[in-house]
């Protein structure tokens, strides 16, 4: 187990399309996922994608009981999701504040689909198939974007809704997580 360094926005690896996993249940895969959990816990995140620690593979992890970063969010089960696919259910979009361990100190208002179905595999190769909504759906869309080289600032529609956490907190009626 090891805490790895999280790459920050600007690093070219974060812009690459990650490769699918072809072999499950291997020591190398288990070790990488352990590193991802150690790193996510150390940085205090609610999700992490393998490219964020420099591994161009289609693996994301997420989940929390309670998050200091997102105190109002409902809990999301701790999940390892490999080779994910997302199906958007309906047209309804929701704007919500997002941060990212690769964009430290900042938040942006990002529209996401409110309801999605996602499928993929855990590290043993067991199928995952869930229909979710709200913050759970947001976290999955954010993490899966990382596998396609997309960071949340690219999804912000109004760049006035992007900034440093402390400065955004000064706005009247606005309390970004
Ligand atoms: Ni992120």
CSV table of C-alpha atoms and ligand atoms in Angstrom, one decimal:
chain,number,residue,atom,x,y,z
A,1,UNK,CA,0.0,0.0,0.0
A,2,UNK,CA,1.1,3.5,-0.8
A,3,UNK,CA,-0.1,7.0,-1.0
A,4,UNK,CA,0.6,8.2,-4.5
A,5,UNK,CA,0.9,11.8,-5.8
A,6,UNK,CA,-2.3,13.2,-7.4
A,7,UNK,CA,-1.5,14.9,-10.7
A,8,UNK,CA,-2.9,18.4,-11.1
A,9,UNK,CA,-4.7,20.1,-14.0
A,10,UNK,CA,-2.2,20.8,-16.7
A,11,UNK,CA,-0.4,17.5,-16.5
A,12,UNK,CA,-0.8,15.8,-19.9
A,13,UNK,CA,-1.8,12.4,-18.5
A,14,UNK,CA,-5.0,13.9,-17.3
A,15,UNK,CA,-6.0,14.7,-20.9
A,16,UNK,CA,-5.5,11.2,-22.2
A,17,UNK,CA,-8.2,8.5,-22.9
A,18,UNK,CA,-7.5,5.6,-20.5
A,19,UNK,CA,-7.3,2.0,-21.6
A,20,UNK,CA,-9.7,-0.8,-20.6
A,21,UNK,CA,-8.7,-3.5,-18.1
A,22,UNK,CA,-8.5,-6.9,-19.7
A,23,UNK,CA,-7.5,-9.1,-16.7
A,24,UNK,CA,-9.3,-9.1,-13.4
A,25,UNK,CA,-8.4,-10.6,-10.1
A,26,UNK,CA,-4.6,-10.0,-10.4
A,27,UNK,CA,-2.2,-8.9,-7.7
A,28,UNK,CA,-1.2,-5.9,-9.8
A,29,UNK,CA,-4.8,-4.7,-10.2
A,30,UNK,CA,-5.5,-5.3,-6.5
A,31,UNK,CA,-2.3,-3.4,-5.5
A,32,UNK,CA,-3.2,-0.4,-7.8
A,33,UNK,CA,-6.7,-0.2,-6.3
A,34,UNK,CA,-5.3,-0.3,-2.8
A,35,UNK,CA,-3.0,2.6,-3.7
A,36,UNK,CA,-6.0,4.4,-5.0
A,37,UNK,CA,-8.0,4.0,-1.8
A,38,UNK,CA,-4.9,5.0,0.3
A,39,UNK,CA,-4.5,8.1,-1.8
A,40,UNK,CA,-8.1,9.1,-1.8
A,41,UNK,CA,-8.3,8.8,2.0
A,42,UNK,CA,-5.1,10.8,2.5
A,43,UNK,CA,-6.3,13.6,0.2
A,44,UNK,CA,-9.8,13.5,1.7
A,45,UNK,CA,-11.6,12.9,-1.6
A,46,UNK,CA,-14.9,11.2,-2.4
A,47,UNK,CA,-13.7,9.7,-5.7
A,48,UNK,CA,-10.5,9.1,-7.6
A,49,UNK,CA,-9.7,7.9,-11.2
A,50,UNK,CA,-6.6,5.9,-12.0
A,51,UNK,CA,-5.3,8.6,-14.4
A,52,UNK,CA,-5.1,11.0,-11.5
A,53,UNK,CA,-2.2,9.0,-10.1
A,54,UNK,CA,-0.6,8.6,-13.5
A,55,UNK,CA,-2.2,5.2,-14.5
A,56,UNK,CA,-4.0,5.3,-17.8
A,57,UNK,CA,-6.5,2.6,-17.0
A,58,UNK,CA,-10.3,2.6,-16.9
A,59,UNK,CA,-10.6,2.3,-13.1
A,60,UNK,CA,-12.5,4.6,-10.8
A,61,UNK,CA,-13.2,4.4,-7.1
A,62,UNK,CA,-15.7,6.5,-5.0
A,63,UNK,CA,-17.9,6.4,-2.0
A,64,UNK,CA,-18.2,7.8,1.5
A,65,UNK,CA,-20.3,7.8,4.6
A,66,UNK,CA,-19.9,11.4,5.3
A,67,UNK,CA,-17.6,13.9,3.5
A,68,UNK,CA,-16.0,17.0,5.0
A,69,UNK,CA,-15.6,18.2,1.4
A,70,UNK,CA,-19.4,17.7,0.7
A,71,UNK,CA,-21.1,17.9,4.1
A,72,UNK,CA,-24.7,18.0,2.6
A,73,UNK,CA,-24.3,15.0,0.3
A,74,UNK,CA,-26.1,11.8,0.9
A,75,UNK,CA,-23.8,8.7,1.5
A,76,UNK,CA,-22.6,6.8,-1.5
A,77,UNK,CA,-21.5,3.2,-1.2
A,78,UNK,CA,-17.8,2.5,-1.5
A,79,UNK,CA,-17.3,1.2,-5.0
A,80,UNK,CA,-14.6,0.0,-7.4
A,81,UNK,CA,-15.8,0.5,-10.9
A,82,UNK,CA,-13.8,-0.8,-13.9
A,83,UNK,CA,-14.5,-0.3,-17.6
A,84,UNK,CA,-17.6,1.8,-16.7
A,85,UNK,CA,-20.4,2.6,-19.1
A,86,UNK,CA,-23.0,5.3,-18.4
A,87,UNK,CA,-26.5,5.5,-19.7
A,88,UNK,CA,-28.2,8.8,-19.1
A,89,UNK,CA,-31.9,8.4,-18.0
A,90,UNK,CA,-34.0,11.3,-19.2
A,91,UNK,CA,-33.0,14.8,-20.1
A,92,UNK,CA,-33.1,16.3,-16.6
A,93,UNK,CA,-29.9,18.1,-15.7
A,94,UNK,CA,-28.9,19.4,-12.3
A,95,UNK,CA,-26.3,22.1,-11.5
A,96,UNK,CA,-24.1,21.3,-8.6
A,97,UNK,CA,-20.8,22.5,-7.1
A,98,UNK,CA,-17.9,20.2,-7.8
A,99,UNK,CA,-14.3,20.0,-6.8
A,100,UNK,CA,-11.5,17.7,-7.8
A,101,UNK,CA,-8.3,16.5,-6.2
A,102,UNK,CA,-6.6,17.5,-9.5
A,103,UNK,CA,-7.9,21.1,-9.2
A,104,UNK,CA,-7.1,21.8,-5.5
A,105,UNK,CA,-8.7,24.7,-3.7
A,106,UNK,CA,-11.3,25.4,-6.3
A,107,UNK,CA,-15.0,24.7,-7.0
A,108,UNK,CA,-17.2,25.1,-10.1
A,109,UNK,CA,-20.9,24.8,-10.9
A,110,UNK,CA,-21.4,21.9,-13.2
A,111,UNK,CA,-24.5,20.6,-14.9
A,112,UNK,CA,-24.9,16.8,-14.8
A,113,UNK,CA,-27.6,14.4,-15.7
A,114,UNK,CA,-29.8,13.8,-12.6
A,115,UNK,CA,-30.4,10.1,-13.2
A,116,UNK,CA,-28.1,7.6,-14.7
A,117,UNK,CA,-27.6,3.8,-15.0
A,118,UNK,CA,-24.0,2.7,-14.8
A,119,UNK,CA,-22.5,-0.6,-15.5
A,120,UNK,CA,-19.0,-2.1,-15.1
A,121,UNK,CA,-17.0,-4.5,-13.0
A,122,UNK,CA,-15.4,-4.7,-9.7
A,123,UNK,CA,-11.7,-5.9,-9.3
A,124,UNK,CA,-12.8,-9.6,-9.1
A,125,UNK,CA,-14.6,-9.2,-12.4
A,126,UNK,CA,-18.1,-9.2,-10.9
A,127,UNK,CA,-20.7,-7.2,-12.8
A,128,UNK,CA,-22.0,-3.9,-11.4
A,129,UNK,CA,-25.3,-2.5,-12.6
A,130,UNK,CA,-26.9,0.4,-10.7
A,131,UNK,CA,-29.5,3.1,-11.4
A,132,UNK,CA,-28.8,6.1,-9.3
A,133,UNK,CA,-29.5,9.8,-9.0
A,134,UNK,CA,-28.4,13.2,-7.6
A,135,UNK,CA,-25.0,13.3,-5.9
A,136,UNK,CA,-24.2,9.6,-6.5
A,137,UNK,CA,-24.9,10.2,-10.3
A,138,UNK,CA,-22.8,13.3,-10.2
A,139,UNK,CA,-19.8,11.6,-8.6
A,140,UNK,CA,-19.9,8.8,-11.2
A,141,UNK,CA,-20.2,11.2,-14.1
A,142,UNK,CA,-17.3,13.2,-12.8
A,143,UNK,CA,-15.0,10.2,-12.3
A,144,UNK,CA,-15.8,8.5,-15.6
A,145,UNK,CA,-15.1,11.8,-17.3
A,146,UNK,CA,-11.5,11.5,-16.0
A,147,UNK,CA,-11.2,8.2,-18.1
A,148,UNK,CA,-11.9,10.2,-21.2
A,149,UNK,CA,-9.4,13.0,-20.4
A,150,UNK,CA,-12.2,15.5,-19.2
A,151,UNK,CA,-11.8,17.6,-16.1
A,152,UNK,CA,-14.9,19.3,-14.6
A,153,UNK,CA,-13.8,22.9,-15.5
A,154,UNK,CA,-14.5,21.8,-19.1
A,155,UNK,CA,-18.1,21.2,-18.2
A,156,UNK,CA,-18.7,24.6,-16.5
A,157,UNK,CA,-21.2,26.6,-18.6
A,158,UNK,CA,-20.7,30.0,-16.9
A,159,UNK,CA,-17.0,30.6,-15.9
A,160,UNK,CA,-18.2,33.2,-13.4
A,161,UNK,CA,-19.3,30.1,-11.4
A,162,UNK,CA,-15.7,28.9,-11.0
A,163,UNK,CA,-13.3,30.0,-8.4
A,164,UNK,CA,-11.3,29.5,-5.2
A,165,UNK,CA,-13.4,28.0,-2.4
A,166,UNK,CA,-12.7,30.8,0.1
A,167,UNK,CA,-13.7,33.5,-2.4
A,168,UNK,CA,-16.9,31.7,-3.5
A,169,UNK,CA,-17.9,31.4,0.1
A,170,UNK,CA,-18.1,35.2,0.3
A,171,UNK,CA,-21.0,35.3,-2.1
A,172,UNK,CA,-24.4,36.1,-0.7
A,173,UNK,CA,-26.7,33.1,-0.5
A,174,UNK,CA,-24.0,30.8,-1.9
A,175,UNK,CA,-22.4,28.1,0.1
A,176,UNK,CA,-20.3,25.8,-2.2
A,177,UNK,CA,-19.4,22.5,-0.6
B,1,LIG,NI1,-11.8,14.7,-10.2
